[in-house]
CSV table of C-alpha atoms in Angstrom, one decimal:
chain,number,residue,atom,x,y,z
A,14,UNK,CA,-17.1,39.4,-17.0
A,15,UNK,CA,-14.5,38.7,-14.8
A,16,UNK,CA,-16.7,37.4,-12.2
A,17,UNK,CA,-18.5,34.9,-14.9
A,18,UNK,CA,-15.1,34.0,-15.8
A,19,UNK,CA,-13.9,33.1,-12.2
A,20,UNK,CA,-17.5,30.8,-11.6
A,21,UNK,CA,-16.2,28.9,-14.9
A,22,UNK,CA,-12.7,28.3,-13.3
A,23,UNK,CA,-14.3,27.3,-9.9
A,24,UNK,CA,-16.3,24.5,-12.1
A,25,UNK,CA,-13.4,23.2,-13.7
A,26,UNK,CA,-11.8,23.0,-10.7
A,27,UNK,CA,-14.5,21.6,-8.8
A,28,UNK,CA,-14.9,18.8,-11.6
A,29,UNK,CA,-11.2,17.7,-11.1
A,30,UNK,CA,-11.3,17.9,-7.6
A,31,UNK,CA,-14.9,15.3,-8.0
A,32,UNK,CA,-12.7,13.2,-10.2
A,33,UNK,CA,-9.8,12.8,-7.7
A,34,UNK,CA,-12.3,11.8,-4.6
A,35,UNK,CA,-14.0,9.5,-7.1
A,36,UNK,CA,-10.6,7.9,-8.2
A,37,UNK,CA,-8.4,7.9,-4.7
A,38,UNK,CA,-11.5,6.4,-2.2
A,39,UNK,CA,-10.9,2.7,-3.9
A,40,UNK,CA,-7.4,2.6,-3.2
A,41,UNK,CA,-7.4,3.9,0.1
A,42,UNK,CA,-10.5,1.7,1.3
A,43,UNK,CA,-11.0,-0.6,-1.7
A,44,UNK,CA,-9.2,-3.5,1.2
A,45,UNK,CA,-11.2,-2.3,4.4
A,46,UNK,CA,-14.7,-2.4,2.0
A,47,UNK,CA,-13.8,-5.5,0.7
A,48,UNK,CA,-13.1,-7.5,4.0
A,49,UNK,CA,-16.4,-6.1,4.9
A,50,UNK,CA,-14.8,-3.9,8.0
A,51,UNK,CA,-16.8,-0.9,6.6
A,52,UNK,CA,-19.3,0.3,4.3
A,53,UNK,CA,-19.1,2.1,1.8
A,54,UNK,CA,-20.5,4.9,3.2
A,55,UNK,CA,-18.3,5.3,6.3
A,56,UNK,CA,-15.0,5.0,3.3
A,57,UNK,CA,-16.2,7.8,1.6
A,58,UNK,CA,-17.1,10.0,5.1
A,59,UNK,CA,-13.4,8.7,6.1
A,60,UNK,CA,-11.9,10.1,2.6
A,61,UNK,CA,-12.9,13.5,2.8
A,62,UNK,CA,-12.0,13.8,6.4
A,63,UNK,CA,-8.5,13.0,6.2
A,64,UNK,CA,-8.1,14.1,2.6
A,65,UNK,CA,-9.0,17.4,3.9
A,66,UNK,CA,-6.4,17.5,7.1
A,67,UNK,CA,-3.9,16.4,4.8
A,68,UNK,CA,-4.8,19.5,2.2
A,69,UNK,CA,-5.1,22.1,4.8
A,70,UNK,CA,-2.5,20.6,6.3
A,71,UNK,CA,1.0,19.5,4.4
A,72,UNK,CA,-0.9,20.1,1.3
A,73,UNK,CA,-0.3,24.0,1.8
A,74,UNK,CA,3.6,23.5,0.6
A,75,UNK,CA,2.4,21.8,-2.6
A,76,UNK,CA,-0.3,24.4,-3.7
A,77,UNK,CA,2.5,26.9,-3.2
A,78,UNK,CA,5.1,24.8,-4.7
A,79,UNK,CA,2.6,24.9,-8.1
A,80,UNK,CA,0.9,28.1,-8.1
A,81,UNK,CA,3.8,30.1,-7.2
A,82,UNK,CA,7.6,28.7,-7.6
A,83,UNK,CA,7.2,26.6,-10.8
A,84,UNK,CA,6.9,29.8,-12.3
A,85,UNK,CA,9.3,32.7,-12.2
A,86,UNK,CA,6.4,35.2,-12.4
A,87,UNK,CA,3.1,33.9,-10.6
A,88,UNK,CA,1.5,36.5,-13.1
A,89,UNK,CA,1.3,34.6,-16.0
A,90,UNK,CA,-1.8,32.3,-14.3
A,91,UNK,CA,-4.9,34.5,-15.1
A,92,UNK,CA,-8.6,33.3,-14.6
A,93,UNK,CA,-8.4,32.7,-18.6
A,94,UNK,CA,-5.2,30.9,-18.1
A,95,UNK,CA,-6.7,29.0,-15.3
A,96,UNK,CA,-9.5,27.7,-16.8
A,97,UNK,CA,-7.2,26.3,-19.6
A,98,UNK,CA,-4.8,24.4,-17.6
A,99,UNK,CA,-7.5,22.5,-15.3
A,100,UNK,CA,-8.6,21.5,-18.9
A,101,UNK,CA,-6.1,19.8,-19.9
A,102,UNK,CA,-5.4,18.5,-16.9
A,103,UNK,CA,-9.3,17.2,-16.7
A,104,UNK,CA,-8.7,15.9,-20.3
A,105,UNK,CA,-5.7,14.3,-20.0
A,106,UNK,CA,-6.7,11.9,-17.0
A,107,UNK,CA,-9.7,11.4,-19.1
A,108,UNK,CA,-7.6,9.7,-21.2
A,109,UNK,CA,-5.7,7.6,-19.1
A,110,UNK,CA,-9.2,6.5,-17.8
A,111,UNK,CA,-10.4,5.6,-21.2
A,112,UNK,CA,-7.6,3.3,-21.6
A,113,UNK,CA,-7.8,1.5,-18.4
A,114,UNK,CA,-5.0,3.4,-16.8
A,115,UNK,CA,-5.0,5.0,-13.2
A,116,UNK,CA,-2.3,8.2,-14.8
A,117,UNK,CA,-0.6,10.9,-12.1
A,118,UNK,CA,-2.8,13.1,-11.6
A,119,UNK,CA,0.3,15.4,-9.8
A,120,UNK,CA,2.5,15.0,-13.2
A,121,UNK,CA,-0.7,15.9,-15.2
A,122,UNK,CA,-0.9,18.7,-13.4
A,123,UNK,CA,2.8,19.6,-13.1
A,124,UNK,CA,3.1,18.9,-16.9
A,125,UNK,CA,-0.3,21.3,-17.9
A,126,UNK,CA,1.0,24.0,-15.7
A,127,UNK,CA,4.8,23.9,-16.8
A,128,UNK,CA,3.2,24.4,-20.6
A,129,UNK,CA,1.6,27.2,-19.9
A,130,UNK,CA,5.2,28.1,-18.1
A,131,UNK,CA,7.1,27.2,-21.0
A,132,UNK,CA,4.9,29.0,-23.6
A,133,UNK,CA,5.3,32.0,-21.7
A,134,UNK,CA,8.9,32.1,-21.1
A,135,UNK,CA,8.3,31.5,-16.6
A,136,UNK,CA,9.5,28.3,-16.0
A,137,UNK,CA,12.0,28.2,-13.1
A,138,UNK,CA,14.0,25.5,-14.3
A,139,UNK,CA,15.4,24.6,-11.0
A,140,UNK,CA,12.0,23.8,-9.6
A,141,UNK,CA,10.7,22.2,-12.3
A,142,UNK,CA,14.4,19.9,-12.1
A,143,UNK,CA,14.0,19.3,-8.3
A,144,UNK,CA,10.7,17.9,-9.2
A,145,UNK,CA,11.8,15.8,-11.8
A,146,UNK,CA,14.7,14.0,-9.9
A,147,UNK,CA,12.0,12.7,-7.1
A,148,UNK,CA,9.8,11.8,-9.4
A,149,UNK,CA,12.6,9.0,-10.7
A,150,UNK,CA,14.1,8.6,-7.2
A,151,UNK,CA,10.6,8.1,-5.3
A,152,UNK,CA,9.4,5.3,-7.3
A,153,UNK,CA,12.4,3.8,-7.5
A,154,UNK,CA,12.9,4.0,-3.7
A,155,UNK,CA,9.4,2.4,-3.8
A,156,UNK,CA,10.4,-0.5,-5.9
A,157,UNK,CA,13.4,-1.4,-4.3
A,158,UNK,CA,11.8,-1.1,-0.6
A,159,UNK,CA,8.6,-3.1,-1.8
A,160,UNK,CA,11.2,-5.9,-3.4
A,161,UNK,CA,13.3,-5.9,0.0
A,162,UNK,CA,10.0,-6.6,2.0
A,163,UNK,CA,8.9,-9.4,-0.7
A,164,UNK,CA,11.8,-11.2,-0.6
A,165,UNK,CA,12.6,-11.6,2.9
A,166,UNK,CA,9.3,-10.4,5.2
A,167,UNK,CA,6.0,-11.1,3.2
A,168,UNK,CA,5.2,-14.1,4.8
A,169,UNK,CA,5.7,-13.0,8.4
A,170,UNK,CA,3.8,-9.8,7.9
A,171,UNK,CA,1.1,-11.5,6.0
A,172,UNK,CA,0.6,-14.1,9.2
A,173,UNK,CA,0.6,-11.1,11.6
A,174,UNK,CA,-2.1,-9.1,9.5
A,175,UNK,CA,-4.3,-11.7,8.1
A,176,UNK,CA,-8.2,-11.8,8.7
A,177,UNK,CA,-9.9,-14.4,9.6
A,178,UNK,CA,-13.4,-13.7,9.0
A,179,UNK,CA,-16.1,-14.4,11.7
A,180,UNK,CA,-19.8,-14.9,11.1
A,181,UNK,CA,-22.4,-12.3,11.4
A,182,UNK,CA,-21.3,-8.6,11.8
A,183,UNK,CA,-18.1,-7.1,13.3
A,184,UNK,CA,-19.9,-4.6,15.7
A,185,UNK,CA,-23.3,-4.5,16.8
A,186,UNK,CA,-25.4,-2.0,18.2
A,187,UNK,CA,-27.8,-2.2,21.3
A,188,UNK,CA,-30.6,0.2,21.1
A,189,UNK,CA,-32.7,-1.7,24.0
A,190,UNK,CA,-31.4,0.8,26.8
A,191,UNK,CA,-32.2,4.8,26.8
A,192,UNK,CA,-28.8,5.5,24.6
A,193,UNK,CA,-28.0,2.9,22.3
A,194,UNK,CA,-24.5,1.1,22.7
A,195,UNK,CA,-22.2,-0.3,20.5
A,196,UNK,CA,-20.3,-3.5,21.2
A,197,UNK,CA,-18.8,-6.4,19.2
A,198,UNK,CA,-20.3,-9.1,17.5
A,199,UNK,CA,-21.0,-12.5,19.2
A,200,UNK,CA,-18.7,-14.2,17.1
A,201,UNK,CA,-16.0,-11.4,16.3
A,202,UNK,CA,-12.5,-12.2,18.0
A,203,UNK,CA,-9.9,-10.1,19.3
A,204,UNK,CA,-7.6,-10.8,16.2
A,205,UNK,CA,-10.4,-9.8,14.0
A,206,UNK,CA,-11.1,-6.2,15.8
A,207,UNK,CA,-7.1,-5.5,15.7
A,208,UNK,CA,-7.0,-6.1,11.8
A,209,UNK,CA,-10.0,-4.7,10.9
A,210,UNK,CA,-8.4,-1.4,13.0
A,211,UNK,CA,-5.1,-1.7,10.7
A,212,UNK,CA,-6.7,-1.8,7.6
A,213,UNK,CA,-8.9,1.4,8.5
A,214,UNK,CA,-5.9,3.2,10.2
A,215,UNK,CA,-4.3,2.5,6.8
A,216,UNK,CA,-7.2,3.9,4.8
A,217,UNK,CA,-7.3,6.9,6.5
A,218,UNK,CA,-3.2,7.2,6.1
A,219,UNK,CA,-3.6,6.9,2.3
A,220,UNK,CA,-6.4,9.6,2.3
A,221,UNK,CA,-4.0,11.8,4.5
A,222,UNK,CA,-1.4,11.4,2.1
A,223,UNK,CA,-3.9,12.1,-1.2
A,224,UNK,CA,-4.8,15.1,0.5
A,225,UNK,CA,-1.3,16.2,1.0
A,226,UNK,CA,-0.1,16.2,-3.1
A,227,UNK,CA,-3.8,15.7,-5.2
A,228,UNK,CA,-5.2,19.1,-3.6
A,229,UNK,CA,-3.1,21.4,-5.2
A,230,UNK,CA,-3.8,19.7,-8.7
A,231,UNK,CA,-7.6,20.9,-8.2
A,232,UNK,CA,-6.6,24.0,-7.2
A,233,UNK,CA,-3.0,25.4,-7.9
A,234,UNK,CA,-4.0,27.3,-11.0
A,235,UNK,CA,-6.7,29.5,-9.5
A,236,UNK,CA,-4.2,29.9,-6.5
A,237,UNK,CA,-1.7,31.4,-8.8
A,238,UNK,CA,-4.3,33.8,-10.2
A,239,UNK,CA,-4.8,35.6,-7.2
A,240,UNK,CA,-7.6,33.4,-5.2
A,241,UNK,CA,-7.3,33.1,-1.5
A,242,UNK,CA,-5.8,29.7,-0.9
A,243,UNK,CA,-7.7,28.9,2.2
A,244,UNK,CA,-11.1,29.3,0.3
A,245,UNK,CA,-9.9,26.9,-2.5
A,246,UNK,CA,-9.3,24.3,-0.2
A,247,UNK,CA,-12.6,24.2,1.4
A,248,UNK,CA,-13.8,24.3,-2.1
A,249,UNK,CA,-11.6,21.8,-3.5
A,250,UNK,CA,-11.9,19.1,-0.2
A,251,UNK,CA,-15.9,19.6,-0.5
A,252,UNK,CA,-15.6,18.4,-4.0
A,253,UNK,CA,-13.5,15.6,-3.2
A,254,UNK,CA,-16.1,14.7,-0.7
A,255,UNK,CA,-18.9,14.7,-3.1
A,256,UNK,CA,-17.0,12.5,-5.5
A,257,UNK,CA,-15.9,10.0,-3.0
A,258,UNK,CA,-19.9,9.1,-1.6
A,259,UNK,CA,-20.7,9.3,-5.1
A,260,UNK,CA,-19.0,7.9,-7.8
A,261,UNK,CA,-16.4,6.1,-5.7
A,262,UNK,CA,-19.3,3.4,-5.1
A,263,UNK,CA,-18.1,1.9,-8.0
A,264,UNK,CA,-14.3,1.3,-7.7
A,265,UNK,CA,-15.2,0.2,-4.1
A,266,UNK,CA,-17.4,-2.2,-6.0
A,267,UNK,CA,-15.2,-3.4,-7.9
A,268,UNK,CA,-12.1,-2.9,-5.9
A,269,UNK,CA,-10.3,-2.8,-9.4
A,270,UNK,CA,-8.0,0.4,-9.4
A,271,UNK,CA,-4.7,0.3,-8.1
A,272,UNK,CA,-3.6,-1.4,-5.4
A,273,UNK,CA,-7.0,-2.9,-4.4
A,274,UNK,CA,-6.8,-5.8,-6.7
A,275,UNK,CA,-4.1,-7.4,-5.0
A,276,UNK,CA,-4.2,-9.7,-1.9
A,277,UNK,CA,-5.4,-7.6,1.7
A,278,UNK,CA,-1.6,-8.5,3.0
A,279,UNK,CA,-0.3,-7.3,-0.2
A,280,UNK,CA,-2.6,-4.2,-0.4
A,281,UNK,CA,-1.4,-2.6,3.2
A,282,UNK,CA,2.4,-2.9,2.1
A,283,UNK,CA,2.0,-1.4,-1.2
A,284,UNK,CA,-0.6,1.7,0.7
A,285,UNK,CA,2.1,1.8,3.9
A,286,UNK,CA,5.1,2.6,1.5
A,287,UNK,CA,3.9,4.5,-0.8
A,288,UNK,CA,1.9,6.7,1.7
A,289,UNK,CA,5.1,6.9,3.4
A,290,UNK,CA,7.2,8.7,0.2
A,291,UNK,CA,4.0,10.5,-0.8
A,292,UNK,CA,3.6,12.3,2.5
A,293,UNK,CA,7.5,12.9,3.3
A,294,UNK,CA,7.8,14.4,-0.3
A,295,UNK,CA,4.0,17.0,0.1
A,296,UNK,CA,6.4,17.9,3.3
A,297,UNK,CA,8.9,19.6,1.3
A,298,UNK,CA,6.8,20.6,-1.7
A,299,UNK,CA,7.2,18.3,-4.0
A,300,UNK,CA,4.1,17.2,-6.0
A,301,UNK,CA,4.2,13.5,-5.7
A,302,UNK,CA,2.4,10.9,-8.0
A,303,UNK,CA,1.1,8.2,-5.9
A,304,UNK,CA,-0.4,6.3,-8.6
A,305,UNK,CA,3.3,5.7,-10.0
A,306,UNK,CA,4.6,5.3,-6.6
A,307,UNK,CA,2.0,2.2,-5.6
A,308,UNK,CA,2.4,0.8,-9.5
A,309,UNK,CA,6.1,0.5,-8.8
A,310,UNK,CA,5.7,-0.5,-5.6
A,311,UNK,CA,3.5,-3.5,-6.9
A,312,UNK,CA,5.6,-4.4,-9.4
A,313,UNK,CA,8.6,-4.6,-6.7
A,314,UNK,CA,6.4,-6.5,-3.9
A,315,UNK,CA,5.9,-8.8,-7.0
A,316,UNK,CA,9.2,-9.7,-8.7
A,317,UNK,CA,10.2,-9.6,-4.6
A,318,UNK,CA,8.2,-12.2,-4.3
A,319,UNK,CA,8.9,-14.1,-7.6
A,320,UNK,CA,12.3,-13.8,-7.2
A,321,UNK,CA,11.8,-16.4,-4.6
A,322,UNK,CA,11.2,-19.0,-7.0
A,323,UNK,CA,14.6,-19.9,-8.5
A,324,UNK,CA,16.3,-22.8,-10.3
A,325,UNK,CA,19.1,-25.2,-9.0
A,326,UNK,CA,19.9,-27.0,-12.5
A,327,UNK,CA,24.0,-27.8,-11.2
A,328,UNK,CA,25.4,-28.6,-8.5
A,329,UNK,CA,29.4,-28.3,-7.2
A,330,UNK,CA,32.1,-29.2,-9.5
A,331,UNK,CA,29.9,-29.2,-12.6
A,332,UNK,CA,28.0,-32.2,-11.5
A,333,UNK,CA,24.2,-32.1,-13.5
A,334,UNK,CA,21.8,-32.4,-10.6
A,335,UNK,CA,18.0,-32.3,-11.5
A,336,UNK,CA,16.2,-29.3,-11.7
A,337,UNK,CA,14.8,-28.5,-8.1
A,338,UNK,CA,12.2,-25.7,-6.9
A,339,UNK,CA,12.9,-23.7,-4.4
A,340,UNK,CA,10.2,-20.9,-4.2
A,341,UNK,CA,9.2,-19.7,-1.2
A,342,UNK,CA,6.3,-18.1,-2.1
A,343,UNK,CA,3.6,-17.6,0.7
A,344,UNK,CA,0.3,-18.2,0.4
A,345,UNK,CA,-2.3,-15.2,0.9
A,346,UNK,CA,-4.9,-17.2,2.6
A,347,UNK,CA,-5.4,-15.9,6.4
A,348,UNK,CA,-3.5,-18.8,8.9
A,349,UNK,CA,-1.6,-20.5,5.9
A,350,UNK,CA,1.9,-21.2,7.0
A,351,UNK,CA,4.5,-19.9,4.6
A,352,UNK,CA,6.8,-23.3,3.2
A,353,UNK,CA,10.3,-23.3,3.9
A,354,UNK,CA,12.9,-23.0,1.2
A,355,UNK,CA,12.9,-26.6,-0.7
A,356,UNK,CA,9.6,-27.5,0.3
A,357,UNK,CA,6.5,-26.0,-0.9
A,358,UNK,CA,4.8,-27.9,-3.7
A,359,UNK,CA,5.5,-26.5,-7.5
A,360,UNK,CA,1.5,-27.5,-8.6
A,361,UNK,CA,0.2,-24.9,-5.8
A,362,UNK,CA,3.1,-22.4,-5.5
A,363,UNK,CA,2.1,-19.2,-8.1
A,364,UNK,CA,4.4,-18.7,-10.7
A,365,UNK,CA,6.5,-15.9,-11.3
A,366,UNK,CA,4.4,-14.8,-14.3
A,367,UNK,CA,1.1,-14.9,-12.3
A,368,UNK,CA,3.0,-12.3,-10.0
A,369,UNK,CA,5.0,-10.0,-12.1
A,370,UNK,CA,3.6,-9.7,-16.0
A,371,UNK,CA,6.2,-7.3,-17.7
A,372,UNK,CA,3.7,-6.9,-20.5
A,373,UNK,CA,1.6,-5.5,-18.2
A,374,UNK,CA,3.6,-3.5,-16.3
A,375,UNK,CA,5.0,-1.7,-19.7
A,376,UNK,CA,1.6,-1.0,-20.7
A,377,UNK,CA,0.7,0.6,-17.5
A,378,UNK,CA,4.0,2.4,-17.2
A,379,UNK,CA,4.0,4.0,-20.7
A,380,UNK,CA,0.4,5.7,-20.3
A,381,UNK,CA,1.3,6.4,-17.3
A,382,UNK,CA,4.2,8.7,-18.8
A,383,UNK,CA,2.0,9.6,-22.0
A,384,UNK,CA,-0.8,11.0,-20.3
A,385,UNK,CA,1.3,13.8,-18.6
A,386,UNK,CA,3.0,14.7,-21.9
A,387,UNK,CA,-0.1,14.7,-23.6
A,388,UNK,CA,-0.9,17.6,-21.0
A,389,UNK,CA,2.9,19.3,-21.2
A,390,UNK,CA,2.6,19.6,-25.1
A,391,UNK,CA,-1.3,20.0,-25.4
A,392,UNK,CA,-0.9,23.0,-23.0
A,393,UNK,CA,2.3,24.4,-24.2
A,394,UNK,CA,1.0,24.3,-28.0
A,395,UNK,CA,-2.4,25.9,-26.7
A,396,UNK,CA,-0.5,28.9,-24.7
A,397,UNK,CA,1.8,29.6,-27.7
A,398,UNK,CA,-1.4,29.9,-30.0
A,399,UNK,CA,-2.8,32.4,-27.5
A,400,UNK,CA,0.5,34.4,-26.4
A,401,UNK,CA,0.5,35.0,-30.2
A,402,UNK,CA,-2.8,36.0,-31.3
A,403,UNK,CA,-4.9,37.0,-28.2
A,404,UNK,CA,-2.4,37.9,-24.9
């Protein structure tokens, strides 16, 4: 019975695990795809590579930080247990999907596994408060660091990074010799082989960082119930893998999740910093969200940005002056100079409502909270049920 019951917690864990490499390979690659740098193919190869140094990696500290210390007695994970806390954590980010969301898979997690906690009377407090504080300091660090770079840096860092497109294919390979070589295209540029290179190198950060914090979502439970870590990590990275060529296709299609729907300059600022706080937090064991991180990060690249566009409506000594623009708003277009202060034109300069949409970004930052508590209370309700009638 026991055994039966341990395939059934290796399939839940497995289907999470397929969910996270289907839901992580758009944001990391969604802006090397869509330049047409790599196929889609190659991203999801590229995903489960470094998704899996990260997990066997950094993401050790993490597993342990779930499956052991946010409990004050590792025994109250059973295979039973197990089986129900992957479910709500599946279920949960089910629902965040439904609704057009990307939700924390790490505070869905952290939230299902801290019900069962609760329920049981093994929550170490101190953990679970340690966990809490970086999960309002990070994003807020993420904000304010995006904003900073916004306001002052965007346009330089866009003109450094920028793509400019050549005809036919980046690389090409030569097969008419006895071992085929592989060389640059007839029109590719030197420019064009050093961005391309960013945007992968930052792919494969991102990934590194996803496999640092998502793997011990997949896999944290079982690890508390007594199953050798190393073995759940193969287990959970070759699921990742299979969801990332699979049904990662379509966000790459679509490049709609995340950060991927912003400009390439944009995207590679959001993916640097909040790779950045994602993998320094996996280093000390803290379960990080990088969906909240990025979204936060967005929304401060974005009012960084908008805050450039400001209003002169008086001058000195109470004199009325005309109402002058002077946004400073750059361009996204590869080459296109950024204006100077006073001197960019107010019919092509976006608005500070095409970049930062409160509405929006309340909507996304309320599911995003009400998906984890879904999984804290559905879990903690469900374990107090059992404790009572069953355990």
């Amino acid at each position: 019975m026991i055994g039966a019951l341990l395939l059934v917690g290796f399939a839940v864990s497995l289907f999470v695990g397929f969910n996270i490499g289907g839901s992580n390979t758009g944001p990391a690659f969604g802006p090397a795809v869509g330049a047409n740098v790599i196929s889609k193919l190659l991203a999801g190869a590229l995903m489960s590579v470094f998704f899996f140094i990260g997990a066997w990696t950094i993401g050790r500290r993490v597993v342990d930080t779930l499956g052991r210390e946010l409990v004050t007695d590792p025994g109250v994970f059973t295979i039973e247990s197990s089986i129900v806390v992957l479910f709500f954590i599946g279920g949960a980010l089910f629902i965040g999907n439904y609704a057009g969301v990307p939700a924390s898979t790490s505070m869905t997690a952290v939230g299902a596994i801290a019900g069962l906690a609760l329920a049981a009377g093994e929550l170490n407090w101190a953990v679970m408060g340690e966990i809490a504080v970086w999960w309002i300091v990070a994003p807020l660090v993420g904000f304010w660091v995006s904003g900073v770079v916004g306001r002052y840096f965007y346009p330089t860092i866009n003109r450094w990074v920028a793509i400019e497109g050549s005809a036919g294919s980046l690389l090409e390979v030569d097969r008419s010799g006895t071992i085929p070589s592989v060389g640059l295209g007839p029109d590719t540029t030197p420019r064009e082989v050093v961005g391309a290179t960013v945007v992968i190198a930052i792919g494969c950060l991102m990934a590194f960082s996803s496999g640092t914090s998502n793997i011990a979502n997949a896999i944290a439970p079982l690890y508390g119930a007594g199953v050798d870590m190393n073995l759940l990590i193969l287990l959970g990275c070759g699921s990742v893998a299979i969801g990332a060529l699979t049904i990662a296709r379509r966000t790459l299609d679509t490049l709609g999740n995340d950060i991927t729907d912003l400009p390439l300059t944009a995207a590679i600022v959001v993916a640097v910093i909040s790779s950045g706080i994602v993998i320094a937090l996996s280093a000390i064991g803290i379960p990080a969200s990088f969906v909240i991180i990025a979204t936060m990060s967005i929304v401060g690249l974005g009012w960084g940005r908008a805050t450039r566009a400001i209003t002169v409506s008086e001058g000195m000594r109470g004199e009325a002056k005309p109402n002058v623009s002077v946004g400073a708003l750059t361009a996204d277009e590869p080459g296109e100079e950024a204006p100077d202060i006073g001197e960019e034109d107010p019919d092509e300069t976006p608005s500070a409502a095409e970049l930062f949409n409160p509405e929006t970004t309340g909507r996304v930052v309320l599911m995003q909270n009400v998906v984890p508590l879904l999984s804290t209370i559905g879990a903690y309700a469900t374990f107090r049920l059992l404790f009572a009638f069953w355990w």
